[in-house]
Short mmCIF file of C-alpha atoms in Angstrom, two decimals:
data_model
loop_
_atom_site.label_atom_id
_atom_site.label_comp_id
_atom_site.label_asym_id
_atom_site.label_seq_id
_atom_site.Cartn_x
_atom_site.Cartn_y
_atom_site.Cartn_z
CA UNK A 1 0.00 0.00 0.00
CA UNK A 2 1.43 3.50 -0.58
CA UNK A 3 0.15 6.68 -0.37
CA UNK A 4 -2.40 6.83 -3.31
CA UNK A 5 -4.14 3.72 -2.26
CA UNK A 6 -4.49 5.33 1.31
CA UNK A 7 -6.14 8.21 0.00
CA UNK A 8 -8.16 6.33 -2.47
CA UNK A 9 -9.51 3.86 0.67
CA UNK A 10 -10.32 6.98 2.76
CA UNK A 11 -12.52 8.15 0.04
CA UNK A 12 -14.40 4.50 -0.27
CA UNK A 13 -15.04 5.02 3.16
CA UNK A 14 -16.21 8.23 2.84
CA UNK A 15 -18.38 6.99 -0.13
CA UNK A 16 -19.44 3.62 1.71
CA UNK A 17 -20.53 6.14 4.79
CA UNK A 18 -22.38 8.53 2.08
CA UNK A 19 -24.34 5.75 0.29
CA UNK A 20 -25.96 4.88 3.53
CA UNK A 21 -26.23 8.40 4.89
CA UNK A 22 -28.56 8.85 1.33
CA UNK A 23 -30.85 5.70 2.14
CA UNK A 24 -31.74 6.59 5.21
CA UNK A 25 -32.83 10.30 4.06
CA UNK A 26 -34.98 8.57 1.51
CA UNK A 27 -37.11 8.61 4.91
CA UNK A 28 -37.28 11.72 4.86
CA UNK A 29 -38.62 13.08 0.99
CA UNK A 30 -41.63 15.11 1.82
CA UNK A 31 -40.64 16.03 5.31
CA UNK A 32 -39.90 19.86 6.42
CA UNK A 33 -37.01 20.33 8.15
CA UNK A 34 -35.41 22.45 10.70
CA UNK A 35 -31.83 22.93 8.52
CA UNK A 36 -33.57 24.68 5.53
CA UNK A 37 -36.24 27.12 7.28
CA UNK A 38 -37.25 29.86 5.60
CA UNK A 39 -39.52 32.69 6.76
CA UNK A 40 -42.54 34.19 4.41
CA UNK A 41 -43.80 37.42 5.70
CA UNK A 42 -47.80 38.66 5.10
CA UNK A 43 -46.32 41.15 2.52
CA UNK A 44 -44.73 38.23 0.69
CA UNK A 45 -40.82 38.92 1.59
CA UNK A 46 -38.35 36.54 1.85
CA UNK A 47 -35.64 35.23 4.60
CA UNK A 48 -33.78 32.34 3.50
CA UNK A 49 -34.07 30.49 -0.08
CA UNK A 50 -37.30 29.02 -0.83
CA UNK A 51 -35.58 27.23 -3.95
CA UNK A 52 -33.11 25.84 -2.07
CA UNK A 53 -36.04 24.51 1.23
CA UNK A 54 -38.07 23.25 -2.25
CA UNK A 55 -35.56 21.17 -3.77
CA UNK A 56 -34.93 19.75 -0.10
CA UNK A 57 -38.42 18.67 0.26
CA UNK A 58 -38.33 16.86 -2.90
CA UNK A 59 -35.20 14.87 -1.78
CA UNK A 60 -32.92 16.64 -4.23
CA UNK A 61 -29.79 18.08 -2.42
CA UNK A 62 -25.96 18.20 -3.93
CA UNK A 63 -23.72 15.63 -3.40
CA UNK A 64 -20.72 16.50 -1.41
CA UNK A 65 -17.06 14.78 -2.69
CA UNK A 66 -14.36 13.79 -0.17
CA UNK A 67 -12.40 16.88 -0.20
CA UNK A 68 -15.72 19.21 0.74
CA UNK A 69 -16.73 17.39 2.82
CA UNK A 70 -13.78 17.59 5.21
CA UNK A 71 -15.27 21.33 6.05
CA UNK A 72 -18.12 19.40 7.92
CA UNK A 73 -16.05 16.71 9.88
CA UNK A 74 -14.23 20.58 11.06
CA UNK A 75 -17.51 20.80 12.24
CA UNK A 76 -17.70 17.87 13.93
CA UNK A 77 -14.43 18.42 16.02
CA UNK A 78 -16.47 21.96 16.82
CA UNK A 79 -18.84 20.21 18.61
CA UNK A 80 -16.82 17.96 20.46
CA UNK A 81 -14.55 20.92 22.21
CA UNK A 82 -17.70 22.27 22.94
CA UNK A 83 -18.93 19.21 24.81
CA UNK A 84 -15.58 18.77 26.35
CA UNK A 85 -15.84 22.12 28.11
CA UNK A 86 -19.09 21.33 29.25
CA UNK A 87 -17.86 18.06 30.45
CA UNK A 88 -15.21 19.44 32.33
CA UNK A 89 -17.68 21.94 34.02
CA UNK A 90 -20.25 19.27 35.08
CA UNK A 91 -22.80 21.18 33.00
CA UNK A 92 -26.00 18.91 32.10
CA UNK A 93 -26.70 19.00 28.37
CA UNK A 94 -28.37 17.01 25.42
CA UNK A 95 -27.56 16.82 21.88
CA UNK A 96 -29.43 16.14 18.58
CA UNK A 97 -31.37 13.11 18.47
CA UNK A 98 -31.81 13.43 22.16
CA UNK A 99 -33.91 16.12 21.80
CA UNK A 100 -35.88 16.38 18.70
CA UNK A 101 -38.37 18.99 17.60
CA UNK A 102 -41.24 18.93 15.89
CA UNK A 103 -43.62 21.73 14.83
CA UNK A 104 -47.04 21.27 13.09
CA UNK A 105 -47.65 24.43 10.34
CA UNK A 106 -51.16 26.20 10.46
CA UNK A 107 -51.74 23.43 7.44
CA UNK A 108 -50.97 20.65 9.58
CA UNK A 109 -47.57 20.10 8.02
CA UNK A 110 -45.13 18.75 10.25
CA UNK A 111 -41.45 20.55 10.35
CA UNK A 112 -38.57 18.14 11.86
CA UNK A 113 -35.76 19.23 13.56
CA UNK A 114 -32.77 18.62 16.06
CA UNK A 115 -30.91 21.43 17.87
CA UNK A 116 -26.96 20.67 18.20
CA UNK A 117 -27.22 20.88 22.08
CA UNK A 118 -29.30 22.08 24.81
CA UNK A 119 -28.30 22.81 27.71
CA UNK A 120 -30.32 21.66 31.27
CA UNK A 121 -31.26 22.69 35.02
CA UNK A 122 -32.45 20.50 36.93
CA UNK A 123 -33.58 18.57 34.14
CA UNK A 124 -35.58 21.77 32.22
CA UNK A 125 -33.89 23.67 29.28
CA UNK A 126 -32.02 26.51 29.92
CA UNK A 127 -30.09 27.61 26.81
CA UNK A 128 -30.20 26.07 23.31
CA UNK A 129 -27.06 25.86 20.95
CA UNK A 130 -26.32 25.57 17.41
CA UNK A 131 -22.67 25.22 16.18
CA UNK A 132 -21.89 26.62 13.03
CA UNK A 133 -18.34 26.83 11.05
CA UNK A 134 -16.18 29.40 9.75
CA UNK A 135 -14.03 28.48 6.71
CA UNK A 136 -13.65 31.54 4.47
CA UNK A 137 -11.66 34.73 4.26
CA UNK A 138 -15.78 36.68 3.40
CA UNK A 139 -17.44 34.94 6.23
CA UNK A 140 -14.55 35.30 8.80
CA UNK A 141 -15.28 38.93 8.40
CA UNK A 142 -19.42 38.88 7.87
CA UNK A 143 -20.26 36.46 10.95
CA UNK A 144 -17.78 37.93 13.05
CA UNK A 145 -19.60 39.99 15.82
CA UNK A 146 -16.49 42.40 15.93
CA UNK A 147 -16.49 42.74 11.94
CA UNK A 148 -19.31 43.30 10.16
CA UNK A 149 -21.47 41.52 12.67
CA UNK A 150 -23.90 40.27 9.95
CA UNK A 151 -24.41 36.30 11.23
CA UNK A 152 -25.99 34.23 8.27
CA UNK A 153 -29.71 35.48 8.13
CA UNK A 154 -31.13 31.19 8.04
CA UNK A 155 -28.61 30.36 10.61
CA UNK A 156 -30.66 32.95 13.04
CA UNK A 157 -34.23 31.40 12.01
CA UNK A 158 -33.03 27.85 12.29
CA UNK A 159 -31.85 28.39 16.16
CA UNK A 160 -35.21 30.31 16.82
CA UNK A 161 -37.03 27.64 15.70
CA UNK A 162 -35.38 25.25 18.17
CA UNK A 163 -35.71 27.65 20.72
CA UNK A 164 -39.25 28.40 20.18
CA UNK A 165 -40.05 24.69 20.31
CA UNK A 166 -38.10 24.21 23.71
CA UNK A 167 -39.29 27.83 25.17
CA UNK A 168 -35.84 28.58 26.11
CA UNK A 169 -32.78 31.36 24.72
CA UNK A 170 -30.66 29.97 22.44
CA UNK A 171 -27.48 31.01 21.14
CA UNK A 172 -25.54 30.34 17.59
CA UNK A 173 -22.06 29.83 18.42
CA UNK A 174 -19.64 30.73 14.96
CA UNK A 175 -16.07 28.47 15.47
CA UNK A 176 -13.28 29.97 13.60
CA UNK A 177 -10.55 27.68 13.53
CA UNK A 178 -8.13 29.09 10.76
CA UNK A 179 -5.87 32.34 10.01
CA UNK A 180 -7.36 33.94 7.19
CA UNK A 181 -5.51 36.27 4.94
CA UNK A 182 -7.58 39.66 4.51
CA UNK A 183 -7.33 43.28 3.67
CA UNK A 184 -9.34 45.64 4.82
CA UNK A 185 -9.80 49.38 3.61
CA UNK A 186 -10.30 52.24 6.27
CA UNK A 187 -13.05 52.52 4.72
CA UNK A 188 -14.60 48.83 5.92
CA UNK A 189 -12.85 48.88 8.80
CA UNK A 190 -15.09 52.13 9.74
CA UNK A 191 -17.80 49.71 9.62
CA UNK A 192 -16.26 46.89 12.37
CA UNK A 193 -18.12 46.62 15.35
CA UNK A 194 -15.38 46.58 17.23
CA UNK A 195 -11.78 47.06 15.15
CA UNK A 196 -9.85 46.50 17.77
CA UNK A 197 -10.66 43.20 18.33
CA UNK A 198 -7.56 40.82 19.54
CA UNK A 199 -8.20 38.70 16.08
CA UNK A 200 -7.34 41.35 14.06
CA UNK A 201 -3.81 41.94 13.07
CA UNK A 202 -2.99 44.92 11.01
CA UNK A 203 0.54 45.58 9.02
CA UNK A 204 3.03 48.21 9.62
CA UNK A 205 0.56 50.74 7.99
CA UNK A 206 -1.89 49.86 10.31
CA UNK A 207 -4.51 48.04 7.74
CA UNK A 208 -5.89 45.27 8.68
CA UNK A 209 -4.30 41.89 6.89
CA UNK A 210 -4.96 39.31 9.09
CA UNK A 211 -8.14 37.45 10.56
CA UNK A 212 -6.75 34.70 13.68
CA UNK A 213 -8.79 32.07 15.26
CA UNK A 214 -12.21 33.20 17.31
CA UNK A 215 -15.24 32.38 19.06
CA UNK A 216 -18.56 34.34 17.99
CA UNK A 217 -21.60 34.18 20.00
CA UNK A 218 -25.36 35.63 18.70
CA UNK A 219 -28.46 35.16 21.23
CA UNK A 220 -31.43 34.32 20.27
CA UNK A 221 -34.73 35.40 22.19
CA UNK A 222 -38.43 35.30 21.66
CA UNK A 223 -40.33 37.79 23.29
CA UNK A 224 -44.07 38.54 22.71
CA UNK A 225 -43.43 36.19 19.69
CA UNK A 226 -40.98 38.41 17.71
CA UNK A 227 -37.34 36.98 17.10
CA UNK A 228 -35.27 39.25 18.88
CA UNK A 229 -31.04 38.94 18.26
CA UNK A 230 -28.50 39.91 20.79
CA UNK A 231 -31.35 41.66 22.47
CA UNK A 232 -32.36 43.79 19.00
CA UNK A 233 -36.27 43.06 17.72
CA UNK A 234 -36.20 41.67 14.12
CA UNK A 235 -39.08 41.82 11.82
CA UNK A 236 -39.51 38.03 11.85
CA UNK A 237 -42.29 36.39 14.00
CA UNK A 238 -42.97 32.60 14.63
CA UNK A 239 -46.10 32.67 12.33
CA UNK A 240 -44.08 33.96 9.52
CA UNK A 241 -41.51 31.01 9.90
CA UNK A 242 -44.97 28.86 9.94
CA UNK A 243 -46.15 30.98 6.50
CA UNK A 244 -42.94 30.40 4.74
CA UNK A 245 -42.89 26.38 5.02
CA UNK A 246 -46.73 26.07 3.96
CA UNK A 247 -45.94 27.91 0.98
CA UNK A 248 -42.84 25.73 0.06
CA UNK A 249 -44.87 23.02 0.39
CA UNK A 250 -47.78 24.69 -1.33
CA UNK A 251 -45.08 25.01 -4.46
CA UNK A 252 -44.53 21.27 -4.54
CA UNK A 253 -48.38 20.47 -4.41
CA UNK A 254 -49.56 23.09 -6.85
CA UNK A 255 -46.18 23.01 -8.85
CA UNK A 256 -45.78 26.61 -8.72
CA UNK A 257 -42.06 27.40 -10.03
CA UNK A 258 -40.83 30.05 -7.14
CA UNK A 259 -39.83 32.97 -8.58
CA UNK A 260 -36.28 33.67 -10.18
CA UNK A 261 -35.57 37.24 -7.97
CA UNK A 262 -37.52 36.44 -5.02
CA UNK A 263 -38.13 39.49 -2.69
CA UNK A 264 -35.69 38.99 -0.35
CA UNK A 265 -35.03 40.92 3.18
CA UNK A 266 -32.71 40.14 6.03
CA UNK A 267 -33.50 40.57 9.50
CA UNK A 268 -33.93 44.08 9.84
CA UNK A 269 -36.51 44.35 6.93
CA UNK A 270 -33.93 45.86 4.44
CA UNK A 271 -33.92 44.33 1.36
CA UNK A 272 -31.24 41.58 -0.35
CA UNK A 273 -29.49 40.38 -3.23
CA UNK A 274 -31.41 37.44 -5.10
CA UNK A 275 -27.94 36.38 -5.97
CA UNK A 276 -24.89 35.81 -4.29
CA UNK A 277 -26.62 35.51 -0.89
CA UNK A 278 -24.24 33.32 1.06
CA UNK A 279 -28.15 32.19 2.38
CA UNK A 280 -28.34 30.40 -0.91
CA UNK A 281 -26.26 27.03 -2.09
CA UNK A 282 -27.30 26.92 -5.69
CA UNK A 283 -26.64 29.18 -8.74
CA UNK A 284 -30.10 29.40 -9.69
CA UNK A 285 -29.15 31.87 -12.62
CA UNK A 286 -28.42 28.56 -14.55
CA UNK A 287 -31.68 27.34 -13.58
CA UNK A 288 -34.74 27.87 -15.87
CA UNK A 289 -37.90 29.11 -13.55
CA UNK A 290 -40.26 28.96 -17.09
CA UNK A 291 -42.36 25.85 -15.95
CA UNK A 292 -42.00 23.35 -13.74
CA UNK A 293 -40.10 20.40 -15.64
CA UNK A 294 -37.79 22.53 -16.60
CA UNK A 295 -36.99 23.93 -12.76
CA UNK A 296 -36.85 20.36 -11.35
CA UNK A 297 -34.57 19.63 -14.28
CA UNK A 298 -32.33 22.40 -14.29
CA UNK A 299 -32.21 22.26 -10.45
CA UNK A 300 -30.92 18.60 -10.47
CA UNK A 301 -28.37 19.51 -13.32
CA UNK A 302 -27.24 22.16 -10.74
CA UNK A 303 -26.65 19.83 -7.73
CA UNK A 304 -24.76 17.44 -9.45
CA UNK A 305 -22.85 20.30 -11.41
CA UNK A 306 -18.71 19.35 -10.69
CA UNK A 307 -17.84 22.56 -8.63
CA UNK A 308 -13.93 20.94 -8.89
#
C-alpha cells in the first residue's frame, strides 16, 4: 500500500458512509425540516431560499465529494470541544437526536428538527445551541460579531425555531478555527463593530491583513413572539416562519415554479441580493424558472454540477 491507495480507501469510506447516509434520508422526501427554514412574511418577503427549502423537500440536495466534505467533519471536532468544556464543568446538556423537535404548520404540516445541544437545570432547558463553522476569508469577516457583525440570516431562524419549540434562549455559536488572509480598507474597517478586536492583526501601515482564530456568540430570544437577536427586535415572527414552510410546500403540491428574484429581506426588513446571498447554495441563474419540468430539471443539473 502507498500513499495513493491510502487516499483512495479513505474516500471508499467516505463513499461507503455517504451511500448509507442517502438511504436513510430517503425517509425523509416530503418532510420539512429544521436545517432549511425559511420565513414568508404577510407582505410576501423573503428570509432564506425558498428554492433551495423546495428542492430539499423533494429529496434533491448536492452531493458533497471527499475533499468538501472535510469542512463538515471541522464541524464535527467543533462540537466535540464544545462538549468537552461542558464536560469538564459538570454542565447537564443534550444533543441532537436526544432532543428532537417537531412543529405542526397552520396546514398541519409537520417541520422536523434537532438542535446541536441544549443545555439543562435540573432537568428543564435553559439555553439552546447551534454550532456553526467558519471556513472563508468573506465569512470570517461577515459572521464575526467584531467585523461586520452580519451572522448568516437562516442560521438565526433555524436556532429560533429550536428555541421556540423548547421555550428557552438559544445562542448560535460561529467556530473559527483558521488564520485567514484579509485586507481591509479604512473605509470597511469604519464599519467593524469593534476594530480593535484581539483577532485582528494589522501591518506596519496599520490596515488590517490578518483574521486569527475566534469564538462568535449571537443570542437568540423570543419575546411577545418576535425573534429578537443579541437583544435587538427583528421583523420576523414565529407565524411567519410557519407561512414560509406552507408555501414551500404549497409550491410542490400546486407546482408553482418560485420565482427567479424572489423578494428577499434580512433581519432588519432591508432588502437583499437574489444572488450571491451566502443564504443560498445553488446558482439558480443557470436554472430555468419557465415551468415546472424545466426547474426540477435544471435544479438537479445544478446539484450534481462538478464545482472541482
Amino acid at each position: 500500500m502507498n500513499k495513493h491507495d491510502l487516499y483512495n480507501l479513505f474516500n471508499d469510506g467516505f463513499e461507503k458512509l455517504r451511500a448509507e447516509r442517502e438511504e436513510k434520508e430517503k425517509d425523509k422526501i416530503f418532510l420539512l425540516r429544521g436545517g432549511s427554514v425559511v420565513a414568508l412574511t404577510e407582505s410576501g418577503e423573503w428570509i432564506g431560499d425558498p428554492r433551495t427549502a423546495l428542492t430539499r423537500y423533494m429529496g434533491l440536495q448536492k452531493r458533497t465529494p471527499y475533499d468538501q466534505n472535510l469542512l463538515f467533519q471541522a464541524g464535527l471536532a467543533n462540537e466535540d470541544m464544545i462538549h468537552e468544556y461542558l464536560d469538564a464543568m459538570d454542565v447537564e446538556y443534550r444533543c441532537e437526536e436526544e432532543v428532537p423537535v417537531k412543529l405542526v404548520t397552520p396546514k398541519g404540516r409537520e417541520v422536523h428538527g434537532r438542535p446541536d445541544c441544549i443545555i439543562e437545570k435540573d432537568g428543564k432547558p435553559v439555553l439552546l445551541l447551534e454550532y456553526k463553522g467558519i471556513f472563508g476569508s468573506t465569512s470570517c469577516l461577515k459572521n464575526h460579531h467584531a467585523g461586520y457583525g452580519t451572522p448568516k440570516q437562516i442560521n438565526m431562524l433555524q436556532c429560533a425555531l429550536y428555541a421556540y419549540y423548547w421555550n428557552c434562549k438559544g445562542v448560535v455559536i460561529y467556530t473559527n478555527r483558521s488564520h485567514h488572509k484579509v485586507y481591509v480598507s479604512k473605509r470597511d474597517e469604519a464599519k467593524f463593530k469593534f476594530p480593535n478586536h484581539r483577532s485582528f492583526h494589522r501591518n506596519g501601515k496599520g490596515a488590517i491583513t490578518r483574521v486569527s482564530p475566534y469564538q462568535s456568540f449571537y443570542e437568540i430570544e423570543w419575546i411577545d413572539d418576535r425573534l429578537h437577536v443579541d437583544g435587538e427586535p427583528t421583523v420576523i415572527k414565529f407565524e411567519d416562519i410557519m407561512r414560509g414552510y406552507d408555501a414551500v410546500a404549497d409550491m410542490y403540491e400546486n407546482q408553482v415554479v418560485p420565482p427567479l428574484y424572489p423578494e428577499i429581506i434580512n433581519l432588519k426588513g432591508e432588502k437583499e441580493r437574489s444572488f450571491g446571498d451566502p443564504n443560498f447554495f445553488y446558482d439558480w441563474k443557470n436554472v430555468d424558472h419557465d415551468d415546472w419540468d424545466s426547474f426540477v430539471e435544471g435544479g438537479v443539473a445544478e446539484m450534481e454540477r462538478d464545482d472541482g
